[in-house]
XYZ file of C-alpha atoms in Angstrom:
691
model
C 22.260 16.226 -17.119
C 24.523 19.116 -16.569
C 21.995 20.982 -17.414
C 18.828 19.232 -16.198
C 17.989 20.765 -12.334
C 17.756 17.276 -10.786
C 21.902 16.178 -11.665
C 22.423 16.299 -8.168
C 20.200 13.054 -7.864
C 21.969 11.022 -10.132
C 25.021 12.013 -8.426
C 27.184 8.273 -6.934
C 27.073 7.142 -3.520
C 30.029 5.004 -1.644
C 28.330 2.495 0.852
C 31.419 0.621 2.406
C 32.677 -0.824 -0.358
C 29.820 -0.989 -3.838
C 28.496 2.337 -4.558
C 25.242 3.219 -6.576
C 24.090 4.713 -9.470
C 22.834 7.930 -7.948
C 20.809 8.381 -4.481
C 17.544 6.160 -5.718
C 17.222 3.861 -2.654
C 14.207 1.521 -2.582
C 14.184 0.445 0.888
C 12.482 -2.106 1.788
C 9.243 -2.950 1.654
C 6.970 -5.888 1.723
C 5.094 -7.664 -1.459
C 3.446 -10.420 -0.652
C 5.976 -12.704 -2.688
C 8.445 -13.473 -0.219
C 9.351 -17.221 -0.319
C 6.800 -18.297 -1.956
C 6.876 -17.114 -5.336
C 10.909 -16.125 -6.319
C 10.284 -15.339 -9.659
C 7.229 -13.157 -9.556
C 8.995 -11.235 -5.741
C 12.366 -10.758 -8.522
C 10.037 -9.224 -11.887
C 8.925 -7.166 -10.222
C 12.172 -6.124 -8.320
C 12.910 -6.025 -11.392
C 10.698 -3.067 -12.587
C 12.531 -0.985 -9.934
C 15.513 -1.552 -11.360
C 14.749 -0.991 -14.738
C 12.801 1.960 -13.666
C 16.307 4.193 -12.547
C 16.630 2.916 -8.153
C 19.800 2.590 -7.326
C 19.475 0.405 -4.961
C 16.582 -2.071 -4.521
C 16.204 -4.063 -0.976
C 14.541 -6.806 -0.635
C 11.198 -7.535 2.295
C 12.609 -8.292 6.162
C 14.268 -12.092 4.964
C 14.304 -14.715 8.511
C 17.049 -15.797 9.285
C 15.538 -18.856 11.032
C 12.806 -20.978 10.968
C 11.823 -19.367 14.782
C 11.640 -16.273 13.068
C 8.764 -17.758 11.509
C 6.447 -14.835 10.492
C 2.857 -17.105 8.739
C 0.358 -16.629 7.775
C 2.533 -13.940 6.534
C 4.936 -13.977 3.142
C 8.119 -12.348 3.472
C 11.557 -13.380 1.928
C 13.249 -16.314 4.164
C 17.182 -17.650 3.883
C 16.873 -20.220 6.769
C 19.809 -22.024 4.645
C 21.313 -22.546 1.653
C 18.816 -23.912 0.189
C 17.323 -20.168 -0.020
C 20.458 -18.798 -2.249
C 19.367 -19.640 -5.483
C 15.104 -17.770 -5.238
C 17.131 -14.927 -3.802
C 19.972 -15.306 -7.167
C 16.718 -14.609 -9.585
C 16.290 -11.155 -7.687
C 19.723 -10.503 -7.550
C 20.451 -11.295 -10.796
C 17.428 -9.329 -12.279
C 17.933 -5.911 -10.231
C 21.818 -5.370 -11.038
C 20.813 -6.107 -14.741
C 19.941 -3.661 -15.312
C 22.698 -1.822 -13.069
C 21.313 -1.362 -9.318
C 22.759 -2.841 -6.130
C 20.166 -4.618 -4.473
C 20.347 -5.315 -1.311
C 18.308 -7.673 2.238
C 16.662 -7.278 5.084
C 17.860 -9.353 7.663
C 15.598 -10.361 10.457
C 14.074 -11.958 12.967
C 11.319 -11.321 14.361
C 11.291 -12.560 18.576
C 8.286 -11.812 19.574
C 6.649 -10.560 16.588
C 6.578 -14.052 15.420
C 4.514 -16.698 15.964
C 5.509 -19.399 14.431
C 2.854 -20.808 13.356
C 4.632 -22.877 10.647
C 7.376 -23.828 12.282
C 6.071 -24.203 16.190
C 8.983 -23.010 17.944
C 8.759 -21.472 20.854
C 9.261 -17.973 19.993
C 11.512 -15.755 21.604
C 12.346 -12.315 22.578
C 14.851 -10.028 25.288
C 11.297 -10.363 28.158
C 9.244 -13.335 28.008
C 5.404 -11.680 27.384
C 3.093 -12.028 24.430
C 3.395 -12.301 20.758
C 2.489 -8.986 19.213
C -0.034 -10.874 17.401
C -3.438 -12.168 18.317
C -2.680 -14.941 19.119
C -2.832 -16.724 22.546
C 1.096 -17.487 22.698
C 4.006 -15.599 24.961
C 7.556 -15.631 23.642
C 10.044 -17.200 26.477
C 12.864 -14.928 27.244
C 16.082 -15.687 25.291
C 19.660 -17.055 27.156
C 22.808 -16.600 27.285
C 22.741 -19.346 24.201
C 19.615 -18.476 22.435
C 21.866 -15.153 22.093
C 25.035 -16.620 20.676
C 23.469 -18.487 18.013
C 21.119 -16.060 17.535
C 24.843 -14.371 16.527
C 25.382 -17.357 15.308
C 22.209 -17.438 12.551
C 22.887 -13.652 11.260
C 25.994 -14.075 10.785
C 25.996 -17.502 8.639
C 22.836 -15.482 6.636
C 24.528 -12.985 6.220
C 27.983 -14.649 4.349
C 24.372 -16.021 2.534
C 22.952 -13.488 1.183
C 27.004 -12.723 -0.539
C 27.250 -16.229 -2.119
C 23.390 -14.972 -3.676
C 24.641 -11.651 -4.818
C 23.473 -9.320 -2.077
C 25.996 -5.879 -1.740
C 23.689 -4.502 0.349
C 22.814 -6.404 4.031
C 20.691 -5.494 6.466
C 20.635 -5.441 9.777
C 17.601 -4.307 11.402
C 16.718 -2.581 14.871
C 12.869 -0.834 13.460
C 9.468 -1.164 13.394
C 9.335 -3.463 16.974
C 9.178 -5.932 14.344
C 13.020 -7.068 14.897
C 15.292 -9.558 18.202
C 18.023 -6.021 17.716
C 15.521 -2.752 17.691
C 13.514 -5.464 20.922
C 17.119 -5.728 22.786
C 17.109 -1.838 22.268
C 14.517 -0.267 23.375
C 13.750 -0.519 27.545
C 9.762 -1.445 27.187
C 10.680 -3.935 25.970
C 13.940 -5.880 28.084
C 14.257 -5.309 32.202
C 16.737 -7.378 31.962
C 19.863 -7.187 34.699
C 22.709 -8.798 32.772
C 24.757 -7.244 30.193
C 22.098 -7.305 27.634
C 19.729 -4.986 29.894
C 19.366 -1.786 31.583
C 21.918 1.283 30.413
C 22.047 1.834 27.040
C 24.736 1.443 26.530
C 23.764 -3.339 27.483
C 20.626 -3.052 25.671
C 22.890 -1.984 22.507
C 25.246 -4.867 22.653
C 23.488 -6.975 20.935
C 22.851 -4.727 18.251
C 26.877 -3.457 18.233
C 28.171 -7.044 18.041
C 25.596 -7.292 15.386
C 26.759 -5.112 13.044
C 30.641 -5.457 13.941
C 30.499 -9.307 13.365
C 28.548 -8.643 9.877
C 30.897 -6.547 9.079
C 33.961 -9.205 9.663
C 32.460 -11.604 7.575
C 31.262 -9.413 4.514
C 32.469 -5.829 4.851
C 35.187 -6.604 2.376
C 33.086 -6.818 -0.701
C 29.446 -5.690 0.652
C 27.848 -2.896 2.453
C 26.662 -3.350 6.257
C 23.389 -0.848 6.295
C 21.598 -0.044 9.759
C 17.817 0.673 10.383
C 17.306 2.277 13.138
C 13.928 3.579 14.240
C 15.090 6.937 16.100
C 12.015 7.795 17.010
C 8.561 5.571 18.111
C 6.285 8.799 17.823
C 5.539 7.909 21.749
C 6.729 10.414 23.679
C 7.753 9.809 27.101
C 6.244 6.020 26.933
C 8.955 5.298 23.724
C 12.562 6.516 22.605
C 12.226 9.925 20.797
C 14.947 11.268 17.927
C 16.370 13.445 21.272
C 16.536 11.820 23.942
C 17.129 7.305 23.373
C 17.610 7.386 19.342
C 20.308 10.815 19.122
C 21.868 8.712 22.109
C 22.384 5.202 19.664
C 23.781 7.717 16.768
C 26.129 8.381 18.849
C 27.658 5.308 19.705
C 27.602 3.759 16.881
C 28.029 6.812 14.803
C 30.428 5.123 12.078
C 29.447 0.899 13.065
C 27.655 0.869 9.399
C 28.300 1.382 6.251
C 25.230 3.452 5.370
C 22.916 4.491 8.790
C 18.436 3.355 7.107
C 17.079 5.538 9.281
C 13.213 5.886 9.586
C 10.290 6.525 12.806
C 8.500 3.541 13.830
C 6.214 1.763 14.362
C 4.835 0.152 10.864
C 1.752 2.928 11.771
C 3.580 5.325 12.353
C 6.534 4.533 9.150
C 3.436 3.364 6.670
C 1.392 6.739 7.186
C -1.190 7.357 5.225
C -1.858 10.777 3.493
C -5.361 10.979 5.357
C -4.102 11.721 8.748
C -0.620 12.381 7.216
C -0.523 14.966 4.184
C 3.296 16.539 4.157
C 5.552 15.277 1.785
C 8.569 14.050 3.589
C 7.204 14.310 7.485
C 9.852 11.741 8.758
C 12.646 14.988 8.481
C 11.442 16.544 11.206
C 12.357 12.880 13.818
C 15.948 11.760 10.452
C 17.440 14.948 9.829
C 19.869 15.031 12.972
C 21.346 12.321 11.973
C 23.928 13.785 9.739
C 25.804 15.775 11.601
C 26.612 12.555 13.574
C 28.008 9.983 10.911
C 30.640 10.073 7.899
C 27.866 7.684 6.480
C 26.010 8.273 3.718
C 21.992 8.248 5.504
C 18.632 7.736 3.585
C 15.102 8.406 4.404
C 11.987 8.024 3.452
C 8.811 10.071 4.091
C 6.652 9.366 0.821
C 9.010 11.548 -1.608
C 7.992 12.235 -4.435
C 8.717 16.137 -5.771
C 11.788 16.014 -7.825
C 13.015 19.976 -6.041
C 12.124 18.804 -2.077
C 14.301 15.996 -3.014
C 17.100 18.262 -4.127
C 16.452 20.552 -1.231
C 17.631 17.920 1.523
C 20.533 16.849 -0.355
C 21.402 20.167 -0.804
C 20.412 21.198 2.242
C 23.418 17.947 3.927
C 19.238 16.174 6.210
C 19.789 12.608 3.647
C 22.897 11.393 1.204
C 20.442 9.144 -0.566
C 16.682 9.664 -1.393
C 14.662 6.169 0.131
C 11.449 5.522 -0.844
C 9.116 2.027 -0.307
C 5.200 3.343 -0.866
C 6.423 5.797 -4.330
C 9.045 3.149 -6.040
C 5.626 1.184 -5.878
C 3.482 3.691 -7.456
C 5.979 4.838 -9.861
C 8.583 1.549 -10.880
C 10.644 4.525 -12.866
C 9.864 7.101 -11.106
C 14.210 7.526 -10.964
C 13.816 8.102 -14.494
C 11.489 10.504 -15.574
C 13.707 13.248 -13.010
C 16.277 11.692 -15.422
C 14.893 12.645 -18.601
C 12.974 15.941 -16.793
C 9.272 14.419 -17.389
C 8.519 15.068 -14.052
C 4.559 15.952 -14.934
C 4.005 12.153 -16.085
C 5.031 10.595 -12.144
C 2.592 9.065 -11.017
C 2.506 10.221 -7.731
C 1.371 7.747 -4.067
C -1.813 8.533 -3.383
C -0.907 7.489 0.129
C -3.960 5.041 0.509
C -1.899 2.305 1.196
C -3.646 -0.083 -0.514
C -0.030 -2.045 -1.056
C 0.493 -2.223 3.081
C -2.974 -4.096 3.030
C -1.616 -6.630 0.831
C 0.562 -7.316 2.844
C -2.023 -7.626 6.236
C -3.797 -10.134 3.999
C -0.906 -12.281 2.644
C -1.137 -11.847 -0.606
C 1.277 -10.178 -3.973
C 2.024 -6.300 -3.424
C -0.797 -4.304 -5.593
C -1.097 -0.621 -5.879
C -3.835 2.257 -6.482
C -1.960 4.355 -8.559
C 0.200 1.625 -10.471
C -2.404 -1.196 -11.266
C 0.340 -3.719 -12.884
C 2.259 -4.039 -9.623
C 2.959 -7.099 -8.462
C 1.709 -9.102 -11.947
C 5.312 -8.220 -14.159
C 5.111 -11.954 -14.020
C 2.314 -13.622 -13.959
C 0.492 -11.197 -17.199
C 3.773 -9.464 -18.114
C 3.031 -6.028 -17.306
C 5.010 -2.999 -17.108
C 3.466 -0.133 -16.067
C 5.595 2.273 -18.846
C 5.393 -0.508 -21.889
C 1.999 -1.982 -23.101
C 1.684 -4.410 -25.832
C 0.620 -2.991 -29.153
C -3.000 -2.905 -31.508
C -3.228 -5.670 -33.214
C -5.763 -3.978 -35.927
C -7.319 -0.226 -36.605
C -10.394 -0.948 -34.361
C -11.726 1.837 -32.529
C -12.930 1.749 -28.211
C -16.005 3.531 -27.097
C -15.540 4.793 -22.945
C -18.779 4.885 -21.364
C -17.803 6.851 -17.663
C -14.304 8.486 -16.787
C -13.863 7.320 -13.579
C -11.250 5.651 -12.602
C -11.988 1.807 -14.062
C -13.156 3.733 -17.678
C -9.783 6.774 -17.581
C -6.999 4.100 -16.986
C -8.474 1.946 -19.744
C -9.439 5.199 -22.637
C -5.799 5.456 -21.220
C -3.830 2.306 -21.921
C -6.484 1.119 -25.228
C -4.441 4.647 -26.756
C -1.193 3.648 -25.375
C -1.687 0.745 -27.187
C -2.916 2.745 -30.103
C -6.245 1.850 -30.168
C -8.829 5.392 -31.501
C -10.433 6.111 -28.700
C -14.285 7.706 -27.824
C -14.204 8.647 -24.521
C -18.132 9.586 -23.355
C -19.306 10.804 -19.950
C -22.240 12.040 -18.751
C -20.728 15.065 -16.067
C -18.926 18.172 -17.087
C -15.904 15.684 -15.437
C -13.409 13.055 -15.645
C -12.842 11.809 -12.638
C -15.800 9.787 -11.255
C -16.227 8.539 -8.127
C -12.796 9.594 -7.222
C -13.688 13.759 -7.316
C -16.088 13.163 -4.843
C -14.253 11.475 -1.935
C -11.369 12.977 -2.677
C -13.107 16.633 -2.060
C -13.663 14.868 2.029
C -11.520 15.602 5.181
C -8.126 14.239 3.987
C -8.368 12.846 0.904
C -6.928 15.775 -1.417
C -4.194 13.264 -2.358
C -6.339 10.932 -3.882
C -6.960 13.482 -6.411
C -3.613 12.488 -8.189
C -5.614 9.022 -9.440
C -7.351 11.190 -12.121
C -4.794 13.979 -12.638
C -2.618 12.094 -13.603
C -4.344 10.484 -15.842
C -6.347 13.381 -16.893
C -3.065 15.540 -17.919
C -1.506 11.938 -19.649
C -5.329 11.567 -22.097
C -4.799 14.886 -22.744
C -1.746 15.062 -24.934
C -2.669 11.913 -26.412
C -4.267 12.968 -30.208
C -6.064 9.244 -30.577
C -8.678 9.862 -27.888
C -11.575 12.726 -27.642
C -12.668 12.921 -24.903
C -17.041 13.403 -24.395
C -18.059 16.179 -21.398
C -22.238 16.090 -20.824
C -22.784 13.027 -22.583
C -25.352 10.576 -21.277
C -25.685 7.956 -24.204
C -28.141 6.023 -24.869
C -28.418 2.284 -27.007
C -29.463 4.699 -29.829
C -26.592 7.272 -29.032
C -23.707 4.115 -29.720
C -25.713 2.444 -32.773
C -25.065 6.220 -34.577
C -21.663 5.776 -33.343
C -21.022 2.352 -35.658
C -18.064 1.787 -33.047
C -17.870 -2.161 -32.005
C -16.667 -1.688 -29.348
C -17.826 -1.125 -26.146
C -16.270 -0.451 -22.402
C -19.013 0.394 -19.768
C -17.105 2.134 -17.013
C -20.433 2.849 -15.637
C -19.800 3.344 -12.110
C -22.580 2.016 -9.203
C -24.358 3.815 -6.448
C -24.623 3.188 -2.549
C -28.663 1.459 -1.596
C -30.441 3.647 0.779
C -32.942 1.034 2.137
C -29.961 -0.725 5.470
C -29.039 -3.931 3.381
C -25.284 -4.529 2.984
C -23.416 -6.872 5.482
C -25.428 -7.972 7.957
C -28.718 -7.794 6.649
C -30.110 -9.144 3.632
C -33.473 -6.929 4.131
C -34.863 -3.438 3.544
C -35.232 -1.627 6.564
C -38.344 -1.167 8.074
C -39.335 2.415 8.879
C -37.056 3.969 5.951
C -38.850 6.104 4.775
C -39.834 7.767 8.297
C -36.603 9.645 7.684
C -34.208 11.340 5.624
C -32.358 9.028 3.517
C -28.968 10.167 2.335
C -26.843 7.850 0.620
C -22.375 9.424 0.817
C -22.654 11.305 -2.156
C -25.987 12.825 -1.548
C -24.994 13.770 2.169
C -22.203 15.991 0.745
C -24.377 17.756 -2.112
C -26.227 18.669 0.738
C -24.612 19.294 3.266
C -26.975 22.671 3.725
C -30.023 20.580 4.715
C -29.622 18.445 6.908
C -31.335 17.844 10.025
C -29.225 17.304 12.507
C -29.123 14.532 14.364
C -27.836 12.601 11.703
C -26.742 9.189 12.367
C -24.249 7.577 9.622
C -24.238 2.965 8.946
C -21.525 1.937 8.385
C -22.457 -1.397 7.060
C -19.519 -1.630 4.762
C -17.049 -1.437 7.371
C -14.307 -0.559 4.889
C -13.215 2.984 4.805
C -15.589 5.632 3.422
C -18.167 5.541 7.439
C -15.527 6.984 9.350
C -14.472 9.606 6.699
C -17.512 11.101 6.305
C -18.795 11.355 10.002
C -14.933 13.030 10.376
C -15.818 15.077 7.272
C -19.554 16.475 8.472
C -18.607 16.589 12.010
C -15.512 18.975 11.105
C -18.492 21.031 9.525
C -20.757 21.364 12.792
C -22.912 17.999 11.897
C -24.246 16.611 15.271
C -23.311 13.207 14.261
C -23.351 9.190 15.824
C -21.676 6.617 13.939
C -23.471 4.038 14.831
C -22.138 -0.339 12.972
C -23.173 -3.414 13.144
C -18.314 -3.513 14.134
C -17.067 -4.158 17.064
C -14.504 -0.835 15.791
C -15.053 2.126 13.860
C -14.010 1.053 10.542
C -12.661 -2.277 10.602
C -10.972 -2.951 6.880
C -8.558 0.003 7.804
C -6.483 -2.428 10.103
C -5.101 -3.441 7.464
C -4.097 -0.220 5.957
C -3.139 0.759 9.324
C -5.203 2.950 9.928
C -7.972 2.100 12.251
C -6.691 3.384 15.932
C -6.055 6.920 14.023
C -9.456 7.058 12.440
C -11.845 5.814 16.047
C -9.259 8.640 17.394
C -10.142 11.164 15.450
C -13.977 10.654 15.310
C -14.117 10.149 19.506
C -11.533 13.923 19.561
C -13.786 15.298 16.663
C -16.901 14.399 19.712
C -18.552 12.231 17.151
C -20.915 9.659 19.474
C -20.268 5.549 18.672
C -21.811 2.992 18.633
C -20.867 -0.742 18.502
C -22.217 -4.122 17.963
C -26.162 -2.932 16.520
C -27.888 -3.055 14.061
C -30.656 -0.892 12.441
C -33.832 -2.444 12.852
C -36.346 -0.157 12.391
C -37.082 3.001 12.149
C -40.302 4.945 13.920
C -41.145 7.982 15.166
C -37.504 9.445 13.866
C -35.950 7.008 16.327
C -33.515 4.240 14.627
C -34.460 0.997 17.207
C -30.448 -0.701 16.617
C -30.538 -3.795 18.153
C -27.415 -5.533 19.405
C -25.794 -7.912 16.966
C -25.283 -10.481 20.112
C -28.146 -10.424 22.042
C -30.536 -8.636 20.452
C -31.194 -6.117 22.976
C -33.436 -3.325 22.059
C -31.727 0.601 22.319
C -33.559 3.957 20.492
C -31.936 6.606 18.976
C -33.275 9.629 18.229
C -32.759 11.298 14.488
C -33.593 12.778 12.031
C -31.828 12.108 9.176
C -29.511 8.470 8.155
C -26.762 7.644 5.727
C -26.839 5.217 4.471
C -22.984 3.646 4.102
C -24.086 0.046 3.253
C -23.854 -1.829 -0.147
C -23.915 -0.559 -3.978
C -25.666 -1.736 -6.895
C -23.735 -1.980 -9.774
C -24.909 0.958 -12.617
C -25.734 -1.462 -15.961
C -28.365 -0.606 -17.011
C -27.323 0.214 -20.568
C -25.282 -3.156 -20.788
C -27.424 -4.553 -20.358
C -29.593 -2.530 -23.197
C -26.162 -3.207 -24.967
C -25.858 -7.134 -24.537
C -30.223 -6.984 -25.033
C -29.735 -5.995 -28.826
C -27.206 -8.048 -29.735
C -28.242 -11.784 -29.276
C -31.914 -10.607 -30.373
C -29.713 -9.584 -33.441
C -32.107 -5.652 -34.119
C -31.739 -3.672 -36.099
C -28.840 -1.309 -36.193
C -27.269 -2.954 -33.619
C -23.549 -2.652 -33.638
C -21.513 -2.926 -30.177
C -20.434 -6.375 -30.366
C -17.300 -6.415 -27.818
C -19.266 -4.739 -24.708
C -16.984 -5.390 -21.431
C -18.357 -3.533 -18.034
C -15.377 -2.877 -15.631
C -15.358 -1.068 -12.749
C -17.698 -0.660 -10.161
C -20.560 -1.183 -13.018
C -18.798 -4.862 -13.096
C -18.795 -5.666 -9.379
C -18.059 -2.372 -7.354
C -15.227 -2.696 -4.654
C -11.855 -0.591 -3.701
C -10.637 2.574 -5.832
C -7.146 0.293 -6.684
C -9.349 -2.237 -8.218
C -11.756 -0.349 -10.658
C -7.921 0.933 -11.612
C -6.920 -2.726 -11.990
C -10.384 -3.716 -13.695
C -9.665 -0.841 -16.743
C -5.868 -1.594 -17.151
C -6.810 -5.350 -17.377
C -9.877 -4.649 -19.560
C -7.160 -2.456 -21.815
C -4.364 -5.216 -22.122
C -6.769 -8.188 -23.360
C -8.712 -6.661 -25.903
C -8.041 -8.932 -28.897
C -5.743 -11.348 -26.695
C -6.745 -14.248 -27.170
C -8.333 -16.774 -24.676
C -6.128 -18.695 -24.436
C -3.293 -15.930 -23.530
C -6.347 -14.581 -20.533
C -6.657 -17.532 -19.465
C -2.335 -18.225 -19.311
C -2.392 -14.689 -17.244
C -4.873 -15.226 -14.810
C -3.938 -18.730 -13.990
C 0.222 -18.698 -14.043
C 1.355 -20.270 -10.854
C 4.409 -21.088 -9.472
C 4.587 -24.759 -7.678
C 7.387 -25.783 -5.413
C 9.325 -28.600 -6.424
C 9.226 -32.380 -5.762
C 12.372 -32.982 -6.229
C 13.679 -32.243 -3.001
């Protein structure tokens, strides 16, 4: 370590009465497992500890039924009955020398209490922060006293569960403490409202009472959003954000600082491409406290990490998404294998998982969330069972991942790609405006593949069934992708659009390949309602093309609500001058005029167009798979292939994350028994009926 240029990152840091072995700190992040899946949660966090993180935190942990976050699956520490489940995580983390942290939370009006049915409460009476016609009630002095007691009890239970660091949480607009601090959420006139000192009173009490209860053996962390990125309409780091740090500078044992709300703290790379983007807002904190400071900002570069430590911006390198993309990031830096880091691409697929209340997943790391159910680890995979060879046809995200993992297992792999470059759809999508970071999916895998001596790569090799027979390889993985439809069939209509042949129709790939031949005005018709149509509209508009975005949905790219970027998507198109027509189907096209039908009333409006980009539905490319299977079934002469498997978009078009997972699953399942495959597929955590 003495000659390691990153040795500074492996120095211990004192956090109150505890010491972390290094400066790598996995800050609290949601994972969709929480109190419902404690074994899966513990296994996922253990992988982070195994990978070298000095501190591993939970997600937010509800301290009382009056802060019930259902349908979202977070952690719970309502009473002592939650301790055994939480202890699974602390014991798993401690096995690898890491500290365990828990983020105690009462979410105020961010709790809808759909499970507990207790009226929500917050500093003021106001609508709950969820699309549900329900309001919170104003907290009385008795409520505040009860809340403080619940928080103290939760801290004591956290200590009993084995946690080393306990959080007081005032961030993301998701906690009572922050709601009391922010003037637009607190118009009280008692000693808990008005001046900043009064609005900060509850937080000060929580910090002091938590220190008193457990500070002898646990570090007390304060997670605080110093800026809401609302300008003068919200908290700003140069004004009240700074004042809060000054007033509480020595109260916590650790400052965990970020920006608010969640959509700002976890911005996608599409709208915030810069690593360390939060530093301008948070690095002032170190000058105001003697306590250690942790910050985030999609930090993956060890060189930048060292610079942040050297210049006194941070004491600890915080990460949520980078620790998901690569749980072994610290160990790779320690062993100077930084070229092997799977860098976060900032796509927020991890965030979408929590928003859909399912276990966490990641585009870069297909093992994320599968540590317990399938026994997967991002750096270790079971060895080969035989000397069989494998052929992978197609080098998109599924083909690359499948090839890499088969080779990691020890099999001899042949990878055939019909084009001159490896990467498939990722090459196209990462070339669009804002998505450059997505190319890391290809770059990371190709880099490792090129170092393997058991993978043979053949580019510009479009294989037929005859070619495959000549290769005499029995095990074929078909990753030939999919193609976009051009007839308008999609989510909202199951028949082709009439008259579509009267205008120039492009698929997403074609519109980029033929930019110079585009005749505008152009309609981008989005009946997939995911992310791609919005990206295309932004991309083409930036080239000076007259674009109208038409969709049956009520907003642009509604799926991106789950990745916290829908408002930014729509704002970017409006700012670029893209005309937006929502709630409309293309009913027919004639005389270079699209007839748009209102999805509610059926009323028709007309829109001139010379070109239409169809983003509706994809058709899996299965012709090679079908040929091979037909040969196999009919037992034709020279038919060699016996184990033929579709993977990625060729099996079922979806997200890049889905394709990567499909490729990984195929490699893991190769030569596995049906019993083992079924067991992993249906592994569930069943509640005890003894209580």
